[in-house]
């Protein structure tokens, strides 16, 4: 039973005693077929479990109406918001999504790209793994002119479009805010600076320091995997430092929260002893006490923009080749965790 | 260029001056082809951007090696953990995932099911929308013996398997724990009780009350959408109640956290005035102060179990028809939010 024969238009035609051509036209809402006949055909098709021949149609049109998505991991608030945004925009326009996670490994990223290439996706949306240093595993897409859009974690490529925020500017704003709150010993917690997002945030942090004549210290940059646990571990390192920093800018919120909780446990007062700023505006920023100052940018909107851009390209409405980079808005949201000035 | 002709085995054969049969066999790692020739064929295939004829193969084998997933929403911590677990298990075995969100609407759920049916997924994994009352929109799958597995939010169907935890028992345990902490006026915040998860949690709550001779009060059950904002709104209702409850069991963590934050703002002490228990063990439970007592069950593991079960079924290793329901473990994790006894 499990391998039951597929229902064809011939089966429907036989059952209704009409021609297969009529059935085919009826299913495609052809104007020469009467409403009554169409209704009969559609009802029987539904009842018999007929499936439109998606594959055969794909072979003819070379389109699958499917996009591939590869993200570092699926279970982060930011990434799942992006995927929800992509799904919303794609679904509205009749596109389905094939989804894979690279688990932060470029090797797995390459394997997923290969699978999606073989599945003939009409386009690819990728946020790069933390260790991806080149884009050769996407060459098969570039060669075939299948559009590839990188979002958030991106690399430049002449044949693709990048969608991201101005990470340098956002990090500069967060760091400058800490300086304006009278912080002078500002530490930065980040990930290995291979990817643009971390490279640019480090750059913005350094620029703000240098502009305010604060010397950059190598030992004030902690490289972690940015998890909440890594934040707690960073706190242990920080507690050993002499002198301790008076401000910390963290490249994401969950790591900032892990660090804050661990420092608070040791009696460190936030923001009086150490002021904090994070990145992403995850919901947890409004649960932690004091609430966390952070950079707000909407993953959901980034996902929608990426999907709409890809859809327009596939439909030849816009031309991906003339667009190189799309920069989305971001903003500093100041909350109690950084308001050192005036607090005691 | 965008609609470049597809590279075929004939192109590779011509280029290497060998037969198409040899190319085909080489690509399939056939033993009659020498290693050297295979290497040449594979290298050239890669270089020319050859794609194995996935569709044609699918038509022959009736398999697409793709599973469909439909979830209420993608951007909740619990659901994205489940999807990460499914992806991990499916990817390991060479299955790809088509993903859609119903946005808690049974109409959108039905449309997604139709798309996935037409895409000929080998199996379907579904967590039901909050308003789904019957399963007729999955009939096309049942008729064709395409396996359907429901997880977490499930309904019984003779042709499908349900994977879930014992929600009644978990809710009973949470409520009994509040009673043991000397709570006598225990309120329950939940969602419309259409879906099993909320129905069963309400049942467990009532059982614990009745067993301890505490009268059930209709006005102590608040129906919300369980968002963090809904929790804050529930707090406003609770503050008006005379007398106020002394314990609250919430059907998920984010709503519990929203309620706690709003009550704390009004000077209510947790757990001294009101003790709290949530559900899911989201990371936020360890950020809120006091940390939230909750029911722990792993979405990631539930996803893995669901995918492995589906893979085994598709491969005829296990027989879905003989399995009806798989119950996964859950446990009460007691934290400071509920430890009313002895606190003052």
Short mmCIF file of C-alpha atoms in Angstrom, two decimals, chain A residues 1-7 46-47 49-55 58-59 62-64 66 74-75 80-81 83-84 87-88 91 96-101 108 112 114-115 117-120 143-146 228 257 261 264 283-284 286-289 300, chain B residues 1-7 46-47 49-55 58-59 62-64 66 74-75 80-81 83-84 87-88 91 96-101 108 112 114-115 117-120 143-146 228 257 261 264 283-284 286-289 300:
data_model
loop_
_atom_site.label_atom_id
_atom_site.label_comp_id
_atom_site.label_asym_id
_atom_site.label_seq_id
_atom_site.Cartn_x
_atom_site.Cartn_y
_atom_site.Cartn_z
CA UNK A 1 0.00 0.00 0.00
CA UNK A 2 2.83 2.35 0.88
CA UNK A 3 3.95 2.47 -2.76
CA UNK A 4 0.54 2.88 -4.30
CA UNK A 5 0.57 4.00 -7.92
CA UNK A 6 0.39 7.76 -8.47
CA UNK A 7 -3.04 9.05 -9.66
CA UNK A 46 -8.97 16.05 -4.54
CA UNK A 47 -10.87 12.88 -3.70
CA UNK A 49 -5.42 12.28 -4.10
CA UNK A 50 -4.09 13.62 -7.39
CA UNK A 51 -0.84 15.57 -7.14
CA UNK A 52 0.05 18.11 -9.77
CA UNK A 53 3.19 16.88 -11.45
CA UNK A 54 5.51 19.22 -9.67
CA UNK A 55 8.68 17.45 -10.74
CA UNK A 58 10.09 21.69 -12.67
CA UNK A 59 12.03 19.86 -15.34
CA UNK A 62 13.78 24.79 -14.66
CA UNK A 63 12.15 26.39 -11.60
CA UNK A 64 11.37 24.68 -8.32
CA UNK A 66 12.17 26.69 -3.55
CA UNK A 74 18.75 27.39 14.06
CA UNK A 75 18.24 27.76 17.79
CA UNK A 80 15.07 32.05 14.23
CA UNK A 81 13.64 35.56 13.87
CA UNK A 83 14.09 32.58 9.35
CA UNK A 84 10.56 33.52 10.44
CA UNK A 87 9.41 32.27 5.65
CA UNK A 88 6.77 34.96 5.90
CA UNK A 91 5.41 31.91 1.63
CA UNK A 96 9.02 27.00 -0.14
CA UNK A 97 12.15 26.83 1.99
CA UNK A 98 14.80 24.16 2.31
CA UNK A 99 16.64 24.81 5.57
CA UNK A 100 19.99 23.60 6.91
CA UNK A 101 22.30 24.61 9.74
CA UNK A 108 29.03 21.27 6.89
CA UNK A 112 24.58 21.72 2.66
CA UNK A 114 25.93 20.86 -2.42
CA UNK A 115 22.62 19.28 -1.34
CA UNK A 117 22.46 22.73 -5.53
CA UNK A 118 21.36 19.18 -6.34
CA UNK A 119 17.84 20.01 -5.15
CA UNK A 120 17.86 22.83 -7.72
CA UNK A 143 28.68 29.54 -12.36
CA UNK A 144 25.04 28.76 -13.05
CA UNK A 145 23.87 32.28 -12.18
CA UNK A 146 21.72 30.99 -9.35
CA UNK A 228 25.83 32.51 27.86
CA UNK A 257 23.77 38.35 30.22
CA UNK A 261 24.82 37.24 36.17
CA UNK A 264 26.53 40.09 40.15
CA UNK A 283 14.08 39.60 24.60
CA UNK A 284 16.36 38.60 27.48
CA UNK A 286 14.45 43.23 29.19
CA UNK A 287 14.48 40.40 31.74
CA UNK A 288 18.01 40.79 33.13
CA UNK A 289 18.34 43.28 36.01
CA UNK A 300 12.59 39.41 11.22
CA UNK B 1 23.12 33.42 -19.07
CA UNK B 2 20.66 32.94 -16.25
CA UNK B 3 18.92 30.14 -18.11
CA UNK B 4 22.05 28.38 -19.27
CA UNK B 5 21.50 24.87 -20.56
CA UNK B 6 21.89 22.13 -17.96
CA UNK B 7 25.12 20.11 -18.24
CA UNK B 46 32.42 19.32 -10.72
CA UNK B 47 34.19 21.74 -13.04
CA UNK B 49 28.72 22.31 -12.84
CA UNK B 50 26.95 19.02 -13.50
CA UNK B 51 23.94 18.33 -11.25
CA UNK B 52 22.83 14.78 -10.64
CA UNK B 53 19.36 14.49 -12.05
CA UNK B 54 17.62 14.66 -8.75
CA UNK B 55 14.14 15.17 -10.18
CA UNK B 58 12.81 11.19 -7.74
CA UNK B 59 10.26 10.36 -10.43
CA UNK B 62 9.17 8.04 -5.82
CA UNK B 63 11.47 9.32 -3.06
CA UNK B 64 12.65 12.88 -2.60
CA UNK B 66 12.89 15.46 1.93
CA UNK B 74 9.62 29.47 14.03
CA UNK B 75 10.83 32.14 16.44
CA UNK B 80 13.66 26.45 17.13
CA UNK B 81 15.31 23.90 19.46
CA UNK B 83 13.82 22.18 14.53
CA UNK B 84 17.54 22.17 15.29
CA UNK B 87 17.72 19.06 11.26
CA UNK B 88 20.59 17.39 13.06
CA UNK B 91 20.91 15.76 7.91
CA UNK B 96 16.62 17.67 3.63
CA UNK B 97 13.91 19.73 5.31
CA UNK B 98 11.13 21.85 3.87
CA UNK B 99 9.96 24.18 6.63
CA UNK B 100 6.81 26.26 7.06
CA UNK B 101 5.12 28.08 9.95
CA UNK B 108 -2.26 28.48 6.82
CA UNK B 112 1.39 24.48 3.89
CA UNK B 114 -0.91 21.10 0.44
CA UNK B 115 2.38 22.65 -0.75
CA UNK B 117 2.09 17.22 -0.53
CA UNK B 118 2.72 18.66 -4.01
CA UNK B 119 6.46 18.79 -3.27
CA UNK B 120 6.21 15.05 -2.56
CA UNK B 143 -4.60 8.24 1.88
CA UNK B 144 -1.22 7.86 0.23
CA UNK B 145 0.39 6.30 3.30
CA UNK B 146 2.88 9.12 3.57
CA UNK B 228 5.52 37.84 27.48
CA UNK B 257 8.47 35.98 33.12
CA UNK B 261 8.39 41.44 35.93
CA UNK B 264 7.68 42.97 40.84
CA UNK B 283 17.11 29.95 29.04
CA UNK B 284 15.27 33.03 30.35
CA UNK B 286 17.88 31.39 34.68
CA UNK B 287 18.03 35.12 33.96
CA UNK B 288 14.85 36.29 35.71
CA UNK B 289 15.25 37.06 39.42
CA UNK B 300 16.22 19.36 20.72
#
